[in-house]
PDB file of C-alpha atoms in Angstrom:
ATOM      1  CA  MET A  17     -23.549   8.044 -10.704  1.00 39.00           C
ATOM      2  CA  ARG A  18     -23.354   4.349 -10.007  1.00 39.00           C
ATOM      3  CA  SER A  19     -24.722   3.080  -6.698  1.00 40.00           C
ATOM      4  CA  GLY A  20     -21.537   1.142  -6.029  1.00 42.00           C
ATOM      5  CA  PHE A  21     -19.503   4.319  -6.384  1.00 35.00           C
ATOM      6  CA  VAL A  22     -21.879   6.026  -3.960  1.00 37.00           C
ATOM      7  CA  ARG A  23     -21.513   3.418  -1.337  1.00 34.00           C
ATOM      8  CA  THR A  24     -17.657   3.404  -1.642  1.00 37.00           C
ATOM      9  CA  PHE A  25     -17.593   7.211  -1.453  1.00 36.00           C
ATOM     10  CA  ALA A  26     -19.750   7.200   1.611  1.00 35.00           C
ATOM     11  CA  ILE A  27     -17.390   4.690   3.330  1.00 37.00           C
ATOM     12  CA  VAL A  28     -14.372   6.860   2.469  1.00 40.00           C
ATOM     13  CA  VAL A  29     -15.992   9.928   3.882  1.00 39.00           C
ATOM     14  CA  VAL A  30     -16.726   8.192   7.116  1.00 36.00           C
ATOM     15  CA  LEU A  31     -13.125   6.963   7.378  1.00 40.00           C
ATOM     16  CA  SER A  32     -11.798  10.417   6.950  1.00 39.00           C
ATOM     17  CA  LEU A  33     -13.914  11.631   9.810  1.00 37.00           C
ATOM     18  CA  VAL A  34     -13.426   8.915  12.460  1.00 39.00           C
ATOM     19  CA  GLY A  35      -9.613   8.594  12.201  1.00 44.00           C
ATOM     20  CA  PRO A  36      -7.806   5.614  13.498  1.00 44.00           C
ATOM     21  CA  PHE A  37      -9.678   2.375  14.149  1.00 42.00           C
ATOM     22  CA  ALA A  38      -9.774   0.122  17.243  1.00 45.00           C
ATOM     23  CA  ARG A  39      -7.198  -2.678  17.255  1.00 48.00           C
ATOM     24  CA  SER A  40      -8.483  -5.863  15.637  1.00 56.00           C
ATOM     25  CA  ALA A  41      -7.549  -9.580  15.806  1.00 61.00           C
ATOM     26  CA  LEU A  42      -7.816  -9.460  12.003  1.00 68.00           C
ATOM     27  CA  ALA A  43      -4.329  -8.072  11.910  1.00 73.00           C
ATOM     28  CA  ALA A  44      -2.745  -9.985  14.755  1.00 92.00           C
ATOM     29  CA  ARG A  45       0.222 -11.163  12.494  1.00 96.00           C
ATOM     30  CA  ILE A  46       1.365  -8.792   9.746  1.00 98.00           C
ATOM     31  CA  VAL A  47       3.973  -9.648   7.103  1.00 98.00           C
ATOM     32  CA  VAL A  48       5.712  -6.615   5.611  1.00 98.00           C
ATOM     33  CA  TYR A  49       7.732  -6.887   2.354  1.00 98.00           C
ATOM     34  CA  GLY A  50      10.091  -3.946   1.912  1.00 95.00           C
ATOM     35  CA  ALA A  51      10.442  -3.561   5.667  1.00 95.00           C
ATOM     36  CA  SER A  52      13.973  -2.110   5.388  1.00 92.00           C
ATOM     37  CA  GLY A  53      12.809   0.608   2.963  1.00 91.00           C
ATOM     38  CA  GLY A  54      11.819   4.107   4.002  1.00 91.00           C
ATOM     39  CA  VAL A  55       8.058   3.635   3.938  1.00 94.00           C
ATOM     40  CA  GLY A  56       8.119  -0.074   4.868  1.00 95.00           C
ATOM     41  CA  ARG A  57      10.155   0.573   8.023  1.00 95.00           C
ATOM     42  CA  VAL A  58       7.684   3.142   9.255  1.00 96.00           C
ATOM     43  CA  ILE A  59       4.798   0.734   8.587  1.00 97.00           C
ATOM     44  CA  VAL A  60       6.567  -1.926  10.677  1.00 97.00           C
ATOM     45  CA  GLU A  61       7.174   0.646  13.511  1.00 96.00           C
ATOM     46  CA  GLU A  62       3.472   1.562  13.412  1.00 97.00           C
ATOM     47  CA  ALA A  63       2.294  -2.051  13.564  1.00 97.00           C
ATOM     48  CA  LEU A  64       4.682  -2.836  16.427  1.00 97.00           C
ATOM     49  CA  SER A  65       3.546   0.187  18.419  1.00 96.00           C
ATOM     50  CA  ARG A  66       0.011  -1.240  18.330  1.00 96.00           C
ATOM     51  CA  GLY A  67       1.004  -4.598  19.697  1.00 96.00           C
ATOM     52  CA  HIS A  68       0.964  -6.558  16.466  1.00 97.00           C
ATOM     53  CA  GLU A  69       3.375  -9.385  15.703  1.00 97.00           C
ATOM     54  CA  VAL A  70       5.359  -8.332  12.608  1.00 98.00           C
ATOM     55  CA  ILE A  71       7.401 -10.453  10.145  1.00 98.00           C
ATOM     56  CA  GLY A  72       9.709  -8.244   8.011  1.00 97.00           C
ATOM     57  CA  VAL A  73      10.780  -9.757   4.773  1.00 96.00           C
ATOM     58  CA  SER A  74      13.954  -8.933   2.776  1.00 91.00           C
ATOM     59  CA  ARG A  75      16.471 -10.743   0.536  1.00 85.00           C
ATOM     60  CA  ASP A  76      19.027  -9.405   3.026  1.00 86.00           C
ATOM     61  CA  VAL A  77      17.729 -10.120   6.599  1.00 89.00           C
ATOM     62  CA  LYS A  78      20.794  -8.388   8.038  1.00 89.00           C
ATOM     63  CA  SER A  79      19.166  -5.066   6.995  1.00 88.00           C
ATOM     64  CA  LEU A  80      16.109  -5.749   9.163  1.00 93.00           C
ATOM     65  CA  LYS A  81      16.894  -4.385  12.561  1.00 89.00           C
ATOM     66  CA  PHE A  82      13.985  -3.702  14.957  1.00 94.00           C
ATOM     67  CA  ASP A  83      14.545  -3.867  18.706  1.00 93.00           C
ATOM     68  CA  ASN A  84      11.190  -5.393  19.547  1.00 96.00           C
ATOM     69  CA  PRO A  85      10.364  -9.024  20.744  1.00 95.00           C
ATOM     70  CA  ARG A  86       7.280  -9.039  18.467  1.00 96.00           C
ATOM     71  CA  PHE A  87       9.421  -8.569  15.386  1.00 97.00           C
ATOM     72  CA  ALA A  88      10.915 -11.370  13.400  1.00 97.00           C
ATOM     73  CA  ALA A  89      13.081 -11.149  10.171  1.00 96.00           C
ATOM     74  CA  ALA A  90      12.626 -13.565   7.252  1.00 96.00           C
ATOM     75  CA  ALA A  91      14.510 -13.975   4.014  1.00 94.00           C
ATOM     76  CA  GLY A  92      12.165 -13.884   1.010  1.00 95.00           C
ATOM     77  CA  ASP A  93      11.534 -12.477  -2.369  1.00 96.00           C
ATOM     78  CA  ALA A  94       8.384 -10.407  -3.179  1.00 97.00           C
ATOM     79  CA  THR A  95       8.556 -11.479  -6.800  1.00 97.00           C
ATOM     80  CA  ASP A  96       8.739 -15.222  -6.282  1.00 97.00           C
ATOM     81  CA  PRO A  97       5.288 -16.952  -5.774  1.00 98.00           C
ATOM     82  CA  ASP A  98       6.848 -19.991  -4.101  1.00 97.00           C
ATOM     83  CA  SER A  99       8.698 -17.778  -1.500  1.00 97.00           C
ATOM     84  CA  ILE A 100       5.569 -15.721  -0.941  1.00 98.00           C
ATOM     85  CA  ALA A 101       3.372 -18.783  -0.404  1.00 98.00           C
ATOM     86  CA  ALA A 102       5.804 -20.231   2.124  1.00 97.00           C
ATOM     87  CA  THR A 103       6.336 -16.879   3.991  1.00 97.00           C
ATOM     88  CA  VAL A 104       2.767 -15.592   4.332  1.00 98.00           C
ATOM     89  CA  ARG A 105       1.044 -18.844   5.271  1.00 96.00           C
ATOM     90  CA  GLY A 106      -0.526 -18.285   8.707  1.00 96.00           C
ATOM     91  CA  ALA A 107      -0.401 -14.494   8.523  1.00 97.00           C
ATOM     92  CA  ASP A 108      -3.468 -12.249   8.893  1.00 97.00           C
ATOM     93  CA  VAL A 109      -2.367  -9.361   6.647  1.00 98.00           C
ATOM     94  CA  VAL A 110       0.483  -8.768   4.174  1.00 98.00           C
ATOM     95  CA  VAL A 111       1.801  -5.409   3.330  1.00 98.00           C
ATOM     96  CA  ILE A 112       3.854  -5.061   0.094  1.00 98.00           C
ATOM     97  CA  SER A 113       5.990  -1.913   0.018  1.00 97.00           C
ATOM     98  CA  VAL A 114       8.409  -2.435  -2.786  1.00 95.00           C
ATOM     99  CA  ARG A 115       9.744  -0.592  -5.812  1.00 89.00           C
ATOM    100  CA  GLY A 116      12.338  -0.681  -8.578  1.00 89.00           C
ATOM    101  CA  VAL A 117      12.685  -1.522 -12.273  1.00 87.00           C
ATOM    102  CA  GLY A 118      14.485  -4.019 -14.436  1.00 83.00           C
ATOM    103  CA  PRO A 119      17.410  -3.391 -16.815  1.00 81.00           C
ATOM    104  CA  GLY A 120      15.139  -2.649 -19.697  1.00 83.00           C
ATOM    105  CA  ASN A 121      13.092   0.005 -17.909  1.00 81.00           C
ATOM    106  CA  THR A 122       9.809  -1.569 -18.950  1.00 91.00           C
ATOM    107  CA  PRO A 123       6.625  -1.537 -16.920  1.00 93.00           C
ATOM    108  CA  GLN A 124       6.487  -5.368 -17.012  1.00 94.00           C
ATOM    109  CA  GLU A 125       9.936  -5.465 -15.249  1.00 94.00           C
ATOM    110  CA  ALA A 126       8.817  -3.033 -12.521  1.00 94.00           C
ATOM    111  CA  VAL A 127       9.053  -4.727  -9.090  1.00 96.00           C
ATOM    112  CA  THR A 128       5.617  -3.440  -8.028  1.00 96.00           C
ATOM    113  CA  PHE A 129       3.948  -5.264 -10.987  1.00 97.00           C
ATOM    114  CA  ARG A 130       6.040  -8.398 -10.497  1.00 97.00           C
ATOM    115  CA  ALA A 131       5.208  -8.355  -6.790  1.00 98.00           C
ATOM    116  CA  ALA A 132       1.468  -8.144  -7.502  1.00 98.00           C
ATOM    117  CA  THR A 133       1.445 -10.891 -10.053  1.00 98.00           C
ATOM    118  CA  ALA A 134       3.632 -13.092  -7.726  1.00 98.00           C
ATOM    119  CA  TYR A 135       1.196 -12.599  -4.901  1.00 98.00           C
ATOM    120  CA  ILE A 136      -1.777 -13.480  -7.096  1.00 98.00           C
ATOM    121  CA  LYS A 137      -0.073 -16.639  -8.195  1.00 98.00           C
ATOM    122  CA  ALA A 138       0.783 -17.486  -4.596  1.00 98.00           C
ATOM    123  CA  ALA A 139      -2.852 -16.880  -3.694  1.00 98.00           C
ATOM    124  CA  SER A 140      -4.046 -19.489  -6.327  1.00 97.00           C
ATOM    125  CA  ARG A 141      -1.933 -22.093  -4.264  1.00 96.00           C
ATOM    126  CA  LEU A 142      -2.924 -20.879  -0.801  1.00 98.00           C
ATOM    127  CA  GLY A 143      -6.622 -20.734  -1.615  1.00 97.00           C
ATOM    128  CA  LYS A 144      -8.772 -19.783   1.346  1.00 96.00           C
ATOM    129  CA  ALA A 145      -5.643 -19.410   3.465  1.00 97.00           C
ATOM    130  CA  THR A 146      -4.486 -16.388   1.478  1.00 98.00           C
ATOM    131  CA  PRO A 147      -4.072 -13.347   3.770  1.00 98.00           C
ATOM    132  CA  TYR A 148      -5.594  -9.964   3.004  1.00 98.00           C
ATOM    133  CA  VAL A 149      -2.945  -7.962   1.191  1.00 98.00           C
ATOM    134  CA  ILE A 150      -2.318  -4.217   1.085  1.00 98.00           C
ATOM    135  CA  GLN A 151       0.045  -3.061  -1.723  1.00 98.00           C
ATOM    136  CA  ILE A 152       1.499   0.399  -1.489  1.00 96.00           C
ATOM    137  CA  GLY A 153       0.718   2.043  -4.912  1.00 94.00           C
ATOM    138  CA  GLY A 154       2.338   5.067  -6.499  1.00 92.00           C
ATOM    139  CA  GLY A 155       0.793   8.486  -6.114  1.00 91.00           C
ATOM    140  CA  VAL A 156       1.638   9.099  -9.730  1.00 92.00           C
ATOM    141  CA  THR A 157      -1.318   6.887 -10.710  1.00 94.00           C
ATOM    142  CA  LEU A 158      -3.747   9.306  -9.154  1.00 95.00           C
ATOM    143  CA  TYR A 159      -5.629  11.888 -11.011  1.00 94.00           C
ATOM    144  CA  ARG A 160      -4.839  15.634 -10.906  1.00 92.00           C
ATOM    145  CA  LYS A 161      -7.589  17.768 -12.565  1.00 89.00           C
ATOM    146  CA  GLY A 162      -8.808  14.745 -14.534  1.00 92.00           C
ATOM    147  CA  VAL A 163      -5.429  13.637 -15.782  1.00 92.00           C
ATOM    148  CA  ARG A 164      -3.158  10.925 -14.320  1.00 94.00           C
ATOM    149  CA  VAL A 165       0.084  12.317 -13.000  1.00 91.00           C
ATOM    150  CA  MET A 166       2.023   9.678 -14.685  1.00 93.00           C
ATOM    151  CA  ASP A 167       0.836  10.574 -18.162  1.00 92.00           C
ATOM    152  CA  ALA A 168       3.472  13.298 -18.300  1.00 90.00           C
ATOM    153  CA  PHE A 169       6.390  10.867 -18.056  1.00 92.00           C
ATOM    154  CA  PRO A 170       8.258   9.985 -21.360  1.00 91.00           C
ATOM    155  CA  PRO A 171       8.314   6.214 -22.298  1.00 88.00           C
ATOM    156  CA  GLY A 172      11.627   4.430 -21.836  1.00 85.00           C
ATOM    157  CA  THR A 173      12.607   6.290 -18.680  1.00 88.00           C
ATOM    158  CA  GLU A 174      12.866   4.788 -15.197  1.00 90.00           C
ATOM    159  CA  ARG A 175      10.190   7.108 -14.003  1.00 90.00           C
ATOM    160  CA  TYR A 176       7.769   5.940 -16.679  1.00 91.00           C
ATOM    161  CA  ALA A 177       8.488   2.236 -16.023  1.00 93.00           C
ATOM    162  CA  THR A 178       7.941   2.653 -12.317  1.00 93.00           C
ATOM    163  CA  ALA A 179       4.741   4.533 -12.752  1.00 93.00           C
ATOM    164  CA  GLN A 180       3.369   2.086 -15.364  1.00 94.00           C
ATOM    165  CA  GLY A 181       4.391  -0.779 -13.171  1.00 95.00           C
ATOM    166  CA  HIS A 182       2.213   0.702 -10.315  1.00 95.00           C
ATOM    167  CA  TRP A 183      -0.710   0.920 -12.708  1.00 96.00           C
ATOM    168  CA  LEU A 184      -0.297  -2.601 -14.116  1.00 96.00           C
ATOM    169  CA  ALA A 185      -0.121  -3.932 -10.490  1.00 97.00           C
ATOM    170  CA  MET A 186      -3.474  -2.286  -9.737  1.00 96.00           C
ATOM    171  CA  GLU A 187      -5.006  -3.755 -12.865  1.00 97.00           C
ATOM    172  CA  ALA A 188      -3.731  -7.197 -11.917  1.00 98.00           C
ATOM    173  CA  TYR A 189      -5.393  -6.997  -8.546  1.00 98.00           C
ATOM    174  CA  GLN A 190      -8.571  -5.794 -10.175  1.00 97.00           C
ATOM    175  CA  GLN A 191      -8.685  -8.845 -12.332  1.00 97.00           C
ATOM    176  CA  SER A 192      -7.838 -11.261  -9.468  1.00 97.00           C
ATOM    177  CA  ARG A 193     -10.279 -13.453  -7.572  1.00 96.00           C
ATOM    178  CA  GLY A 194     -10.525 -15.380  -4.349  1.00 96.00           C
ATOM    179  CA  PHE A 195      -8.781 -13.031  -1.815  1.00 98.00           C
ATOM    180  CA  ASP A 196      -9.172  -9.510  -0.368  1.00 98.00           C
ATOM    181  CA  TRP A 197      -6.793  -6.698  -1.415  1.00 98.00           C
ATOM    182  CA  THR A 198      -6.382  -2.959  -1.228  1.00 98.00           C
ATOM    183  CA  VAL A 199      -4.032  -0.696  -3.048  1.00 98.00           C
ATOM    184  CA  MET A 200      -3.154   2.479  -1.024  1.00 97.00           C
ATOM    185  CA  SER A 201      -1.608   5.464  -2.728  1.00 96.00           C
ATOM    186  CA  ALA A 202      -0.289   8.540  -1.112  1.00 93.00           C
ATOM    187  CA  ASN A 203      -0.092  11.844  -3.124  1.00 88.00           C
ATOM    188  CA  THR A 204       2.950  12.093  -5.455  1.00 83.00           C
ATOM    189  CA  GLY A 205       6.089  12.821  -3.476  1.00 75.00           C
ATOM    190  CA  SER A 206       4.302  13.314  -0.198  1.00 78.00           C
ATOM    191  CA  ILE A 207       5.843  10.521   1.752  1.00 78.00           C
ATOM    192  CA  GLN A 208       9.505  11.028   0.842  1.00 68.00           C
ATOM    193  CA  GLU A 209      10.286  12.189   4.343  1.00 72.00           C
ATOM    194  CA  ARG A 210       9.435  10.997   7.853  1.00 74.00           C
ATOM    195  CA  GLY A 211       7.880  14.262   8.908  1.00 81.00           C
ATOM    196  CA  GLU A 212       5.610  14.536  11.883  1.00 87.00           C
ATOM    197  CA  ARG A 213       3.179  12.035  13.244  1.00 92.00           C
ATOM    198  CA  THR A 214      -0.103  13.843  13.643  1.00 93.00           C
ATOM    199  CA  GLY A 215      -2.612  11.055  13.310  1.00 94.00           C
ATOM    200  CA  ARG A 216      -4.590  13.043  10.847  1.00 93.00           C
ATOM    201  CA  PHE A 217      -5.226  12.113   7.247  1.00 95.00           C
ATOM    202  CA  ARG A 218      -7.958  11.719   4.700  1.00 95.00           C
ATOM    203  CA  LEU A 219      -8.941   8.863   2.357  1.00 97.00           C
ATOM    204  CA  GLY A 220     -10.332   9.255  -1.150  1.00 95.00           C
ATOM    205  CA  ASN A 221     -10.805   7.458  -4.428  1.00 93.00           C
ATOM    206  CA  GLN A 222      -8.829   8.164  -7.623  1.00 93.00           C
ATOM    207  CA  ASP A 223      -7.908  11.869  -7.221  1.00 94.00           C
ATOM    208  CA  GLU A 224      -5.012  13.492  -5.363  1.00 93.00           C
ATOM    209  CA  LEU A 225      -6.200  14.908  -2.046  1.00 94.00           C
ATOM    210  CA  VAL A 226      -5.312  18.476  -1.088  1.00 91.00           C
ATOM    211  CA  ASP A 227      -5.836  20.504   2.108  1.00 92.00           C
ATOM    212  CA  ARG A 228      -7.577  23.829   2.256  1.00 93.00           C
ATOM    213  CA  ASN A 229      -4.339  25.550   1.147  1.00 93.00           C
ATOM    214  CA  GLY A 230      -3.912  23.366  -1.884  1.00 89.00           C
ATOM    215  CA  GLU A 231      -1.051  21.271  -0.391  1.00 88.00           C
ATOM    216  CA  THR A 232      -0.737  17.537  -0.903  1.00 88.00           C
ATOM    217  CA  TYR A 233       1.791  16.664   1.761  1.00 90.00           C
ATOM    218  CA  ILE A 234       1.345  13.815   4.224  1.00 92.00           C
ATOM    219  CA  SER A 235       4.138  12.337   6.333  1.00 93.00           C
ATOM    220  CA  ARG A 236       5.282   8.798   6.300  1.00 94.00           C
ATOM    221  CA  GLN A 237       4.061   8.312   9.793  1.00 95.00           C
ATOM    222  CA  ASP A 238       0.557   9.425   9.059  1.00 95.00           C
ATOM    223  CA  PHE A 239       0.517   7.289   5.914  1.00 96.00           C
ATOM    224  CA  ALA A 240       1.668   4.291   8.018  1.00 96.00           C
ATOM    225  CA  ILE A 241      -1.187   4.994  10.405  1.00 97.00           C
ATOM    226  CA  ALA A 242      -3.629   4.874   7.464  1.00 97.00           C
ATOM    227  CA  VAL A 243      -2.140   1.587   6.273  1.00 98.00           C
ATOM    228  CA  ILE A 244      -2.328  -0.196   9.655  1.00 98.00           C
ATOM    229  CA  ASP A 245      -5.826   1.155  10.262  1.00 97.00           C
ATOM    230  CA  MET A 246      -6.831  -0.480   7.068  1.00 97.00           C
ATOM    231  CA  ALA A 247      -5.019  -3.641   7.994  1.00 97.00           C
ATOM    232  CA  GLU A 248      -7.010  -3.745  11.245  1.00 97.00           C
ATOM    233  CA  SER A 249     -10.345  -2.840   9.791  1.00 95.00           C
ATOM    234  CA  ARG A 250     -10.385  -4.074   6.105  1.00 96.00           C
ATOM    235  CA  THR A 251     -13.124  -1.508   5.576  1.00 95.00           C
ATOM    236  CA  VAL A 252     -12.388  -0.967   1.901  1.00 95.00           C
ATOM    237  CA  THR A 253     -11.268  -3.967  -0.100  1.00 97.00           C
ATOM    238  CA  GLY A 254     -11.105  -4.637  -3.826  1.00 97.00           C
ATOM    239  CA  LYS A 255     -10.363  -0.981  -4.384  1.00 96.00           C
ATOM    240  CA  ARG A 256      -7.496   1.505  -4.770  1.00 95.00           C
ATOM    241  CA  ILE A 257      -7.817   4.378  -2.337  1.00 96.00           C
ATOM    242  CA  ALA A 258      -5.913   7.641  -2.118  1.00 96.00           C
ATOM    243  CA  VAL A 259      -4.372   8.843   1.180  1.00 96.00           C
ATOM    244  CA  GLY A 260      -3.774  12.542   1.706  1.00 94.00           C
ATOM    245  CA  PRO A 261      -3.881  15.437   4.242  1.00 93.00           C
ATOM    246  CA  PRO A 262      -6.984  16.427   6.032  1.00 92.00           C
ATOM    247  CA  TYR A 263      -8.844  19.284   4.526  1.00 89.00           C
TER     248      TYR A 263
END
């Protein structure tokens, strides 16, 4: 076992034990792409509840309605490097929570992959001013009993394109340089509902996480807690981490 993996695993174990982190000035201003979506909206709510300033980004700013003086809406495109560079300048953290595919149902057209490559291009222009970015990855890219969940999807389908797009996005970040990033993936299908906010979750590496009953479910609220905890702490960067229920 490589020493680097041991160090990362040790960090993840500690994270799963201590729970939410203390608030940090590292995440004073957070930009959230996909703030009007089901997961992005809950991430915005969690960040605002902790006193952070949040800028929600959408092509349609009318869809961004948060009754909070620390929230501002901005028009922007997560797949446009120029738009990203202009929007995120001065931010501390950027969260990208987007999905979708193009007309050809190809992985290269997946919004997740296009957003990742756009951010990397924007980072090349921003240089040292590039904010730390957390991209929400697909749970289908996690491993279940040694096999990626996504490997069961037939090519040419929307589900295949979406899953492969998540994988390509992760590979693009792994090949990038000059800025900090983390990809966070919840178990497949586990954050489809708001559920209950318990404040309990567990972080892992490449495998799906299950509780003592074999269940993989984690609510959107608890996933959002994990995301903002990471935004505040930056404890694990340059990695993809899994988010699941406590054991």
